[in-house]
Short mmCIF file of C-alpha atoms and ligand atoms in Angstrom, two decimals:
data_model
loop_
_atom_site.label_atom_id
_atom_site.label_comp_id
_atom_site.label_asym_id
_atom_site.label_seq_id
_atom_site.Cartn_x
_atom_site.Cartn_y
_atom_site.Cartn_z
CA MET A 1 -16.43 1.20 -23.13
CA TYR A 2 -12.84 2.78 -23.50
CA LYS A 3 -12.50 5.56 -25.55
CA LEU A 4 -8.87 4.58 -26.74
CA ASP A 5 -7.77 1.71 -28.36
CA GLN A 6 -6.41 -0.36 -25.40
CA SER A 7 -4.82 -3.01 -27.24
CA LYS A 8 -1.92 -0.38 -28.18
CA THR A 9 1.26 -0.78 -25.76
CA PRO A 10 3.00 2.27 -27.40
CA TYR A 11 5.95 2.34 -25.00
CA PHE A 12 6.55 -1.23 -25.14
CA LYS A 13 6.34 -0.97 -28.93
CA LYS A 14 9.04 1.35 -29.09
CA ILE A 15 11.26 0.15 -26.60
CA LYS A 16 11.36 -2.99 -28.32
CA GLU A 17 12.09 -1.66 -31.49
CA TYR A 18 14.90 0.42 -30.15
CA GLY A 19 16.37 -2.72 -28.40
CA LEU A 20 16.52 -4.55 -31.62
CA SER A 21 17.58 -1.72 -33.83
CA ASN A 22 21.24 -2.60 -33.29
CA GLN A 23 22.39 1.19 -32.42
CA THR A 24 26.16 1.92 -31.21
CA GLN A 25 25.54 2.55 -27.69
CA LEU A 26 27.86 5.37 -26.33
CA ASP A 27 25.44 6.31 -23.72
CA VAL A 28 24.34 4.72 -20.41
CA PRO A 29 23.25 2.28 -18.98
CA GLY A 30 26.72 0.70 -18.84
CA HIS A 31 25.61 -2.91 -19.97
CA LYS A 32 25.32 -1.93 -23.47
CA LEU A 33 22.04 -3.79 -24.00
CA GLY A 34 23.26 -6.62 -22.42
CA HIS A 35 26.62 -6.79 -23.54
CA ILE A 36 28.12 -8.09 -20.05
CA ASN A 37 28.76 -11.17 -18.25
CA ASN A 38 27.76 -11.55 -14.98
CA GLU A 39 25.11 -13.87 -12.97
CA PHE A 40 22.33 -11.85 -13.36
CA ARG A 41 22.70 -11.53 -17.06
CA GLU A 42 23.38 -15.43 -17.26
CA PHE A 43 20.31 -15.99 -15.23
CA VAL A 44 17.83 -13.50 -17.15
CA GLY A 45 19.10 -13.76 -20.43
CA GLU A 46 19.54 -11.04 -23.12
CA ASN A 47 15.78 -9.61 -23.49
CA VAL A 48 15.52 -7.86 -20.37
CA PHE A 49 18.73 -5.64 -21.29
CA LEU A 50 17.55 -5.22 -24.55
CA ILE A 51 14.60 -3.09 -23.16
CA ASP A 52 16.66 -1.39 -20.57
CA ALA A 53 17.59 1.83 -21.95
CA ASN A 54 17.65 5.37 -20.33
CA ALA A 55 16.47 8.28 -22.57
CA PRO A 56 17.43 7.58 -26.37
CA ARG A 57 15.70 9.65 -29.00
CA GLY A 58 12.21 8.52 -29.65
CA LEU A 59 11.66 6.80 -26.16
CA ASP A 60 10.32 10.02 -24.48
CA ASN A 61 11.13 11.35 -20.92
CA LEU A 62 9.01 10.81 -17.98
CA ALA A 63 9.69 14.02 -16.57
CA LYS A 64 8.10 15.87 -19.51
CA PRO A 65 6.12 13.03 -21.72
CA ASN A 66 5.61 14.28 -25.15
CA GLY A 67 5.80 10.96 -27.14
CA VAL A 68 4.95 7.42 -26.55
CA ILE A 69 4.99 7.90 -22.69
CA LYS A 70 2.30 10.44 -23.22
CA GLU A 71 0.54 7.97 -25.31
CA ALA A 72 0.96 5.23 -22.57
CA LEU A 73 -0.36 7.64 -19.99
CA GLU A 74 -3.66 8.56 -22.02
CA LEU A 75 -4.25 5.12 -22.47
CA ALA A 76 -3.59 4.43 -18.61
CA ALA A 77 -5.92 7.50 -17.47
CA ASP A 78 -8.76 6.10 -20.13
CA ALA A 79 -8.33 2.22 -18.52
CA PHE A 80 -8.51 3.58 -14.92
CA ASN A 81 -11.34 6.00 -15.95
CA ALA A 82 -9.49 9.08 -14.83
CA ASP A 83 -8.35 12.12 -16.58
CA ASN A 84 -4.51 11.96 -16.15
CA ALA A 85 -2.26 8.98 -15.21
CA TYR A 86 1.46 9.54 -14.17
CA PHE A 87 3.55 6.44 -14.02
CA LEU A 88 5.41 5.89 -10.63
CA VAL A 89 8.76 3.79 -10.58
CA ASN A 90 8.91 3.93 -6.59
CA GLY A 91 5.87 2.41 -6.15
CA THR A 92 2.69 3.91 -4.51
CA SER A 93 4.42 4.94 -1.49
CA GLN A 94 5.82 7.48 -4.12
CA GLY A 95 2.31 8.42 -5.29
CA ILE A 96 1.06 8.81 -1.71
CA ILE A 97 3.92 11.15 -0.64
CA ALA A 98 3.21 13.03 -4.06
CA MET A 99 -0.58 13.50 -3.38
CA ILE A 100 0.09 14.76 0.04
CA MET A 101 2.68 17.19 -1.16
CA SER A 102 0.75 18.38 -3.98
CA ALA A 103 -2.67 19.09 -2.10
CA VAL A 104 -1.63 20.25 1.12
CA ARG A 105 0.95 22.81 2.30
CA ALA A 106 2.97 23.11 5.22
CA ASN A 107 0.56 23.80 8.35
CA GLU A 108 -2.19 23.00 6.45
CA LYS A 109 -4.68 20.17 7.81
CA ILE A 110 -5.40 16.94 6.33
CA ILE A 111 -7.54 14.38 7.70
CA ILE A 112 -6.02 11.24 7.71
CA PRO A 113 -6.70 7.84 9.35
CA ARG A 114 -4.20 6.62 11.96
CA ASN A 115 -3.91 3.24 10.11
CA VAL A 116 -2.28 4.83 7.19
CA HIS A 117 1.12 3.02 5.57
CA LYS A 118 4.42 4.44 6.42
CA SER A 119 4.41 6.36 3.04
CA ALA A 120 1.47 8.63 4.37
CA ILE A 121 3.39 9.75 7.46
CA ASN A 122 6.32 10.56 5.56
CA GLY A 123 4.21 12.70 2.93
CA LEU A 124 3.21 14.51 6.18
CA ILE A 125 6.89 14.77 7.04
CA LEU A 126 7.91 16.11 3.64
CA SER A 127 4.89 18.46 3.22
CA GLY A 128 4.69 19.88 6.48
CA ALA A 129 1.00 19.17 6.63
CA MET A 130 -0.50 18.95 9.84
CA PRO A 131 -2.43 15.85 10.18
CA VAL A 132 -5.89 15.64 11.93
CA PHE A 133 -6.08 11.93 12.78
CA ILE A 134 -9.12 9.92 12.53
CA LYS A 135 -9.70 6.86 14.39
CA PRO A 136 -10.50 3.83 12.34
CA HIS A 137 -13.13 1.12 13.03
CA MET A 138 -11.47 -1.33 15.05
CA ASP A 139 -12.52 -5.16 14.80
CA SER A 140 -12.08 -6.84 18.08
CA GLU A 141 -12.59 -10.20 17.05
CA LEU A 142 -9.83 -10.42 14.46
CA GLY A 143 -7.81 -7.54 16.14
CA ILE A 144 -7.65 -5.37 13.08
CA ALA A 145 -8.02 -1.44 11.96
CA ASN A 146 -10.86 -1.10 9.22
CA GLY A 147 -12.15 1.68 7.73
CA ILE A 148 -13.31 4.74 8.49
CA ILE A 149 -17.23 5.74 9.92
CA LEU A 150 -18.61 8.33 7.66
CA SER A 151 -20.49 9.98 10.59
CA GLU A 152 -17.25 10.28 12.49
CA LEU A 153 -15.52 11.91 9.23
CA ARG A 154 -18.45 14.51 9.23
CA GLU A 155 -17.61 15.49 12.98
CA THR A 156 -14.08 15.62 12.07
CA ILE A 157 -14.79 17.94 9.18
CA LEU A 158 -17.45 20.03 10.99
CA GLU A 159 -14.60 20.52 13.70
CA ASN A 160 -11.85 21.48 10.86
CA PRO A 161 -13.56 22.84 8.19
CA ASP A 162 -10.12 24.68 6.95
CA ALA A 163 -8.67 20.96 6.37
CA LYS A 164 -7.62 21.25 2.76
CA ALA A 165 -8.00 17.24 1.92
CA VAL A 166 -9.17 13.88 3.42
CA PHE A 167 -7.04 10.88 3.02
CA VAL A 168 -8.62 7.22 2.60
CA ILE A 169 -7.41 3.74 2.29
CA ASN A 170 -9.46 1.91 -0.51
CA PRO A 171 -9.07 -0.89 0.43
CA THR A 172 -7.19 -1.44 3.91
CA TYR A 173 -4.40 -3.98 3.88
CA PHE A 174 -7.21 -6.64 4.94
CA GLY A 175 -9.76 -5.70 2.08
CA VAL A 176 -12.11 -3.57 3.90
CA VAL A 177 -13.41 -0.51 1.97
CA SER A 178 -15.21 2.77 3.77
CA ASN A 179 -18.07 4.29 1.93
CA LEU A 180 -15.68 6.21 -0.31
CA LYS A 181 -18.83 7.61 -2.83
CA GLU A 182 -20.44 9.31 0.34
CA ILE A 183 -17.03 10.44 1.76
CA VAL A 184 -16.11 12.17 -1.37
CA LYS A 185 -19.45 13.95 -1.69
CA LEU A 186 -19.07 15.00 1.92
CA ALA A 187 -15.44 16.14 1.20
CA HIS A 188 -16.44 17.89 -1.76
CA GLU A 189 -19.10 20.12 -0.21
CA TYR A 190 -16.17 21.64 2.14
CA ASP A 191 -13.97 21.97 -0.92
CA MET A 192 -11.63 19.34 0.69
CA MET A 193 -9.74 17.02 -2.01
CA VAL A 194 -10.14 13.38 -1.42
CA LEU A 195 -6.66 11.62 -1.87
CA VAL A 196 -6.82 7.77 -2.03
CA ASP A 197 -4.08 4.92 -1.10
CA GLU A 198 -5.37 2.12 -3.58
CA ALA A 199 -2.18 0.33 -3.10
CA HIS A 200 -4.36 -2.72 -2.92
CA GLY A 201 -7.09 -1.71 -5.01
CA ALA A 202 -5.89 -1.21 -8.41
CA HIS A 203 -8.08 -4.15 -9.85
CA PHE A 204 -11.15 -2.54 -8.28
CA GLY A 205 -12.48 -0.39 -11.47
CA PHE A 206 -12.00 -3.75 -13.64
CA HIS A 207 -14.97 -5.65 -12.46
CA GLU A 208 -18.54 -4.48 -11.54
CA ASP A 209 -18.71 -6.80 -8.35
CA LEU A 210 -15.71 -5.19 -6.86
CA PRO A 211 -16.02 -2.35 -4.61
CA LEU A 212 -16.04 1.43 -6.42
CA SER A 213 -12.60 2.58 -7.50
CA ALA A 214 -11.56 6.03 -6.48
CA MET A 215 -11.89 7.42 -9.57
CA GLU A 216 -15.28 6.13 -10.15
CA ALA A 217 -16.48 7.34 -6.64
CA GLY A 218 -15.45 10.93 -7.92
CA ALA A 219 -11.98 11.20 -5.77
CA ASP A 220 -9.72 13.71 -6.74
CA MET A 221 -6.34 11.61 -6.90
CA SER A 222 -5.58 7.90 -6.23
CA ALA A 223 -2.19 5.94 -6.35
CA VAL A 224 -2.51 2.51 -7.51
CA SER A 225 -0.08 -0.53 -7.07
CA VAL A 226 -0.31 -2.11 -10.42
CA HIS A 227 2.61 -4.38 -9.31
CA LYS A 228 0.22 -5.74 -6.28
CA THR A 229 -2.62 -6.99 -8.13
CA LEU A 230 -2.33 -6.45 -11.93
CA GLY A 231 0.78 -8.49 -12.80
CA SER A 232 3.58 -5.78 -13.34
CA LEU A 233 6.76 -5.47 -11.88
CA THR A 234 7.64 -4.77 -8.34
CA GLN A 235 7.81 -0.89 -7.48
CA THR A 236 5.49 -0.10 -10.62
CA SER A 237 2.22 1.90 -9.69
CA ILE A 238 0.24 4.79 -11.45
CA LEU A 239 -1.04 8.08 -9.71
CA LEU A 240 -4.58 9.04 -11.21
CA THR A 241 -6.34 12.49 -10.94
CA LYS A 242 -9.47 13.66 -11.84
CA GLY A 243 -11.45 16.97 -11.78
CA ASP A 244 -10.74 20.45 -11.38
CA LEU A 245 -9.93 20.87 -7.68
CA VAL A 246 -6.23 19.12 -8.57
CA SER A 247 -3.55 21.29 -10.09
CA ASN A 248 -1.80 18.93 -12.43
CA ASN A 249 1.09 21.23 -12.88
CA ARG A 250 1.93 20.94 -9.09
CA VAL A 251 1.21 17.08 -9.21
CA ARG A 252 3.84 17.16 -11.84
CA SER A 253 6.45 19.39 -10.28
CA THR A 254 6.12 17.03 -7.08
CA LEU A 255 6.69 13.74 -8.97
CA ASN A 256 9.79 15.34 -10.70
CA ILE A 257 11.37 16.17 -7.45
CA LEU A 258 10.28 12.50 -5.99
CA GLN A 259 11.24 10.71 -8.68
CA THR A 260 14.84 9.39 -10.29
CA THR A 261 15.74 10.93 -13.96
CA SER A 262 16.43 7.66 -14.92
CA PRO A 263 13.36 5.72 -14.71
CA SER A 264 13.66 2.39 -15.61
CA SER A 265 12.34 1.46 -19.17
CA ILE A 266 11.65 -2.19 -18.17
CA PHE A 267 9.22 -0.77 -15.31
CA MET A 268 7.34 1.45 -17.51
CA ALA A 269 6.83 -1.40 -20.47
CA SER A 270 5.64 -3.50 -17.72
CA LEU A 271 3.01 -0.90 -16.67
CA ASP A 272 2.41 -0.51 -20.45
CA THR A 273 1.59 -3.94 -21.12
CA ALA A 274 -0.34 -4.70 -17.66
CA ARG A 275 -2.67 -1.87 -18.39
CA SER A 276 -3.43 -3.27 -21.54
CA TYR A 277 -3.88 -7.08 -20.49
CA MET A 278 -6.36 -5.71 -17.82
CA ALA A 279 -8.33 -3.68 -20.43
CA LEU A 280 -8.58 -6.13 -22.71
CA ASN A 281 -9.06 -9.33 -20.26
CA GLY A 282 -9.58 -8.16 -16.90
CA ARG A 283 -13.17 -8.36 -16.53
CA GLU A 284 -12.98 -12.10 -17.68
CA LYS A 285 -10.06 -13.05 -15.49
CA LEU A 286 -11.52 -11.26 -12.41
CA ASP A 287 -14.65 -13.30 -13.09
CA ASP A 288 -13.02 -16.33 -12.63
CA LEU A 289 -11.04 -15.18 -10.04
CA ILE A 290 -14.01 -14.05 -7.95
CA LYS A 291 -15.52 -17.57 -8.45
CA LEU A 292 -12.31 -19.35 -7.66
CA THR A 293 -12.02 -17.33 -4.18
CA SER A 294 -15.60 -17.88 -3.14
CA TRP A 295 -15.18 -21.93 -3.84
CA ALA A 296 -11.89 -21.41 -1.31
CA ARG A 297 -13.35 -19.49 1.00
CA ASP A 298 -16.63 -22.35 1.32
CA GLU A 299 -13.96 -24.83 1.55
CA ILE A 300 -11.99 -23.25 4.17
CA ASN A 301 -15.23 -22.50 6.29
CA LYS A 302 -16.03 -26.10 6.17
CA ILE A 303 -12.80 -27.21 7.94
CA ARG A 304 -13.24 -26.94 11.70
CA GLY A 305 -11.08 -24.43 13.38
CA PHE A 306 -10.96 -21.73 10.80
CA LYS A 307 -13.01 -18.88 9.44
CA ALA A 308 -12.33 -17.22 5.97
CA ILE A 309 -14.01 -13.90 6.35
CA THR A 310 -16.82 -13.16 4.36
CA GLU A 311 -18.72 -10.01 2.85
CA ASP A 312 -21.47 -10.60 5.63
CA TYR A 313 -19.01 -10.57 8.35
CA ILE A 314 -17.58 -7.33 7.40
CA TYR A 315 -21.09 -6.06 7.15
CA ASN A 316 -21.88 -7.33 10.63
CA HIS A 317 -18.85 -5.51 11.99
CA LYS A 318 -19.40 -1.95 10.56
CA GLY A 319 -17.56 -2.44 7.40
CA TYR A 320 -18.81 -1.04 4.35
CA GLY A 321 -17.62 -3.61 2.06
CA TYR A 322 -15.22 -6.29 1.37
CA ASP A 323 -12.64 -7.05 -1.59
CA PRO A 324 -13.43 -10.55 -2.40
CA THR A 325 -10.02 -11.20 -3.99
CA LYS A 326 -8.56 -11.44 -0.74
CA ILE A 327 -8.98 -14.39 1.86
CA MET A 328 -8.54 -13.34 5.48
CA VAL A 329 -8.73 -16.49 7.62
CA LYS A 330 -9.01 -16.59 11.33
CA VAL A 331 -6.60 -19.36 12.74
CA SER A 332 -6.60 -18.43 16.60
CA ASP A 333 -9.41 -20.77 17.15
CA LEU A 334 -6.78 -23.32 16.92
CA GLY A 335 -4.91 -21.92 19.80
CA ILE A 336 -1.92 -20.83 17.27
CA THR A 337 -1.21 -17.29 16.41
CA GLY A 338 -1.50 -15.97 12.81
CA PHE A 339 2.18 -15.39 12.84
CA ASP A 340 2.57 -19.28 13.78
CA ALA A 341 0.42 -19.98 11.07
CA TYR A 342 2.34 -17.91 8.67
CA ASN A 343 5.61 -19.29 9.45
CA ILE A 344 4.25 -23.02 9.39
CA LEU A 345 2.50 -22.59 6.07
CA SER A 346 5.83 -21.64 4.58
CA LYS A 347 7.99 -23.99 6.45
CA GLU A 348 5.61 -27.30 6.08
CA SER A 349 3.33 -26.69 3.11
CA ASN A 350 5.66 -24.09 0.87
CA VAL A 351 2.84 -21.86 1.02
CA GLN A 352 3.81 -17.84 1.13
CA VAL A 353 0.53 -15.75 2.59
CA GLU A 354 1.10 -12.11 2.55
CA LEU A 355 0.66 -11.14 6.11
CA ALA A 356 0.20 -12.50 9.56
CA GLU A 357 -1.56 -10.67 12.34
CA THR A 358 -2.54 -12.04 16.09
CA ASN A 359 -5.45 -14.06 15.04
CA LEU A 360 -5.25 -14.27 11.29
CA VAL A 361 -3.18 -14.82 7.99
CA LEU A 362 -4.08 -13.13 4.78
CA ALA A 363 -3.87 -14.34 1.32
CA VAL A 364 -3.53 -11.77 -1.27
CA LEU A 365 -4.80 -13.08 -4.98
CA SER A 366 -4.75 -11.84 -8.28
CA ILE A 367 -5.79 -12.81 -12.14
CA ALA A 368 -2.43 -15.01 -12.14
CA THR A 369 -3.75 -17.34 -8.96
CA THR A 370 -4.78 -20.70 -10.04
CA LYS A 371 -7.02 -23.06 -8.63
CA GLU A 372 -4.23 -24.99 -7.50
CA ASP A 373 -2.49 -22.40 -5.65
CA LEU A 374 -5.92 -22.47 -3.64
CA GLU A 375 -5.92 -26.17 -2.98
CA ASN A 376 -2.33 -25.93 -1.86
CA PHE A 377 -3.44 -23.32 0.56
CA ILE A 378 -6.47 -25.38 1.77
CA LEU A 379 -3.99 -28.57 2.09
CA GLY A 380 -1.30 -26.22 4.17
CA LEU A 381 -4.45 -24.91 6.43
CA LYS A 382 -5.38 -28.41 7.11
CA ASN A 383 -1.98 -29.36 8.15
CA LEU A 384 -2.12 -26.43 10.42
CA LYS A 385 -4.53 -28.60 12.49
CA LYS A 386 -1.67 -30.56 13.71
CA HIS A 387 -0.30 -27.87 15.82
CA LYS A 388 -3.55 -27.10 17.67
CA LYS A 389 -3.09 -25.79 21.01
CA LYS A 390 -5.15 -25.52 24.10
CA THR A 391 -3.46 -22.07 24.95
CA GLU A 392 -5.69 -19.16 24.85
CA ILE A 393 -4.14 -16.37 22.54
CA ARG A 394 -3.20 -13.06 24.09
CA GLN A 395 -5.15 -10.64 22.41
CA LYS A 396 -3.36 -7.33 21.12
CA ILE A 397 -6.02 -4.52 20.25
CA ARG A 398 -5.58 -1.06 20.97
CA PHE A 399 -8.37 1.51 20.77
CA THR A 400 -6.51 4.47 21.65
CA TYR A 401 -3.72 6.14 19.70
CA PRO A 402 -0.56 7.93 21.25
CA GLU A 403 -1.15 12.00 21.99
CA VAL A 404 0.40 14.16 19.68
CA PHE A 405 2.99 16.39 20.59
CA ASP A 406 4.35 17.99 17.58
CA ARG A 407 3.74 18.05 13.94
CA PRO A 408 5.59 15.03 12.32
CA ARG A 409 7.83 17.57 10.48
CA GLU A 410 8.84 19.27 13.25
CA ALA A 411 9.88 15.99 15.26
CA TYR A 412 11.55 14.64 12.04
CA HIS A 413 13.97 17.81 12.07
CA ALA A 414 14.39 18.31 15.93
CA TYR A 415 17.56 17.77 17.98
CA LYS A 416 17.39 14.02 18.87
CA LYS A 417 18.69 11.24 21.18
CA PHE A 418 18.54 7.58 21.05
CA VAL A 419 17.10 5.68 24.09
CA LYS A 420 16.78 2.58 24.76
CA ILE A 421 13.13 1.19 24.47
CA GLU A 422 12.36 0.14 27.86
CA ASP A 423 13.67 3.67 29.26
CA SER A 424 11.46 5.72 26.91
CA LEU A 425 8.28 6.30 28.47
CA ASN A 426 6.80 9.55 28.11
CA GLU A 427 9.24 10.59 25.47
CA VAL A 428 8.54 12.18 22.26
CA SER A 429 9.21 9.96 19.13
CA ALA A 430 11.27 11.32 16.29
CA GLU A 431 10.73 8.15 13.97
CA SER A 432 8.37 5.70 12.87
CA ILE A 433 8.30 2.28 14.13
CA MET A 434 6.59 -0.14 12.37
CA VAL A 435 5.71 -3.94 12.51
CA TYR A 436 6.12 -5.39 9.01
CA PRO A 437 4.16 -6.56 7.36
CA PRO A 438 1.79 -4.69 7.14
CA GLY A 439 4.13 -1.71 7.41
CA ILE A 440 1.61 0.38 9.43
CA PRO A 441 3.15 2.46 12.07
CA LEU A 442 2.49 1.85 15.68
CA LEU A 443 4.28 5.44 16.56
CA ILE A 444 4.93 8.20 14.16
CA PRO A 445 7.49 11.25 14.54
CA GLY A 446 6.00 13.62 17.14
CA GLU A 447 3.98 11.17 19.28
CA ILE A 448 4.31 10.74 22.93
CA ILE A 449 5.38 7.11 23.88
CA ASN A 450 3.01 5.48 26.43
CA GLU A 451 2.74 2.35 28.09
CA ASP A 452 0.02 1.10 25.65
CA ILE A 453 2.98 1.47 22.89
CA LEU A 454 5.63 0.08 25.14
CA ASP A 455 3.34 -2.83 25.63
CA ASP A 456 2.36 -3.42 21.91
CA LEU A 457 6.49 -3.30 20.91
CA ASN A 458 7.10 -6.07 23.55
CA PHE A 459 4.36 -7.84 22.02
CA TYR A 460 5.38 -7.88 18.69
CA LEU A 461 8.68 -8.79 19.37
CA ASP A 462 7.92 -11.97 21.66
CA GLN A 463 5.68 -12.96 18.49
CA GLY A 464 8.86 -12.96 16.56
CA SER A 465 7.62 -10.08 14.14
CA THR A 466 9.85 -7.87 12.45
CA ILE A 467 10.12 -3.99 14.22
CA LEU A 468 11.22 -1.74 11.80
CA SER A 469 12.64 1.63 12.31
CA ASP A 470 15.56 3.42 11.17
CA THR A 471 17.59 3.21 14.63
CA LYS A 472 19.87 0.39 15.86
CA ASN A 473 17.82 -2.58 17.79
CA GLY A 474 16.40 -2.34 20.86
CA TYR A 475 16.74 1.80 20.84
CA ILE A 476 14.39 4.45 19.78
CA ARG A 477 15.25 8.00 18.41
CA VAL A 478 13.48 10.38 20.54
CA ILE A 479 13.14 14.31 20.50
CA ASP A 480 16.33 16.00 22.56
CA GLN A 481 14.29 18.45 24.58
CA ASP A 482 17.90 19.92 25.92
CA LYS A 483 18.54 20.46 22.21
CA THR A 484 22.16 19.05 22.27
CA TYR A 485 23.46 18.22 18.74
CA ASN A 486 24.10 14.45 18.16
CA LYS A 487 26.03 13.73 15.28
CA GLU A 488 24.11 10.56 14.79
CA ASP A 489 21.05 11.95 14.48
C1 PLP B 501 -2.13 -0.01 2.57
C2 PLP B 501 -0.54 0.30 1.80
N1 PLP B 501 -0.47 1.42 1.27
C3 PLP B 501 0.72 1.77 0.35
C4 PLP B 501 1.55 1.04 0.37
C5 PLP B 501 2.83 1.14 -0.52
O1 PLP B 501 2.80 0.70 -1.96
P1 PLP B 501 4.18 0.40 -2.67
O2 PLP B 501 4.58 -0.77 -2.18
O3 PLP B 501 3.36 0.22 -3.78
O4 PLP B 501 4.82 1.28 -2.51
C6 PLP B 501 1.34 -0.30 0.73
C7 PLP B 501 2.32 -1.32 0.68
O5 PLP B 501 2.12 -2.69 1.19
C8 PLP B 501 0.40 -0.40 1.73
O6 PLP B 501 0.12 -1.67 2.34
#
């Protein structure tokens, strides 16, 4: 089914050979293949250092691949059903910024759901693109934002036929997918590129019972977090491109702006081997995982007070599909919030879930998940029943988003001032404010701060969530309409 021999790991093979070749190292990195004694070296041992080289002869150059990296990228493109693949050493965040910068120029429009990850907003700042926000479908029972509805996208495209691209999340952090195949068809009718955030969907193309991957759906570009679901090291992702709408020259030069000139060879070797392993074993391993998650979901649904979300639930709430390898559990019927559950699971049961929202916790699984892991999760959930309360959970779901005052880039570059959050009503934000996880911005640069936003911020602070902004605690950076220079900008 693959065109190339997926058992090959050309980059990993070469870097190992180099590490074991005993060359006199008069280049960087300074640890000289691990001849250094520090705590880290003591803990991880020698091998990690042996494959940590910079750019010796024969090891190719990520900025202009022509040897073993080129070969590894061709294998990755083949495995992910793409025309081209690019290794990313700064995560899918780097890929998302690169997709937006290479597809949309300053002042051109991009149609984009408002529940995008922070990196997409950063892509808007760096490219200077004009966002046309599309509202995701809101699930008021779970209190989360899901996919985009095709008819609404059609309307937005008809109102903005000059837009250059449509941005899609496949799947959302919670595992919900939109009808990507039809989205691609529609966007292409209007010559718009489809750029896909596939941070949580790197595994989709490796099993037929999973939602369609961006490349299978005919999208033009997709950034996949290999590290999130395919077992490579954190920070390692791949950018994939397909078809004639994409300028691969522009993609390459954009990546070269964004990435370090010293990409980690450990990261690249990790991508090379994760790809080979998935191509050879992914289908079988995912088959086991899908069966395991289906079992766990049934077990959770037998426990009173919990609801593990099923595909049927998603269909009944206007979702197009769901990634079965994620387990979203509604806990709020017990009178506790997802945030409470997240903390208690970690403290009392030693179970670390991926994220919490008001009503739920989310477990992200992978081919490395075992039955024992899920048994521990189920035991942890049973233990939560001790914490049952009679209180009604305060719901926090907004169906509106703040009004846009300016392009994100204008707001980012504007003169700014700091105001206390409680004094910021009607000011224009100059930064992104997020609840973490999932890192979806409540407010982005250029949006007008309204009462709903202030209410949301207080709500999340009360719940003990981490609010991330680039500013000092309790303050927010806003546009200074009087244009006074502030050296702390
Ligand atoms: C929806 C979504 N997109 C993009 C990203 C960024 O991915 P990465 O961590 O690989 O940079 C994340 C990270 O959590 C995410 O949740």
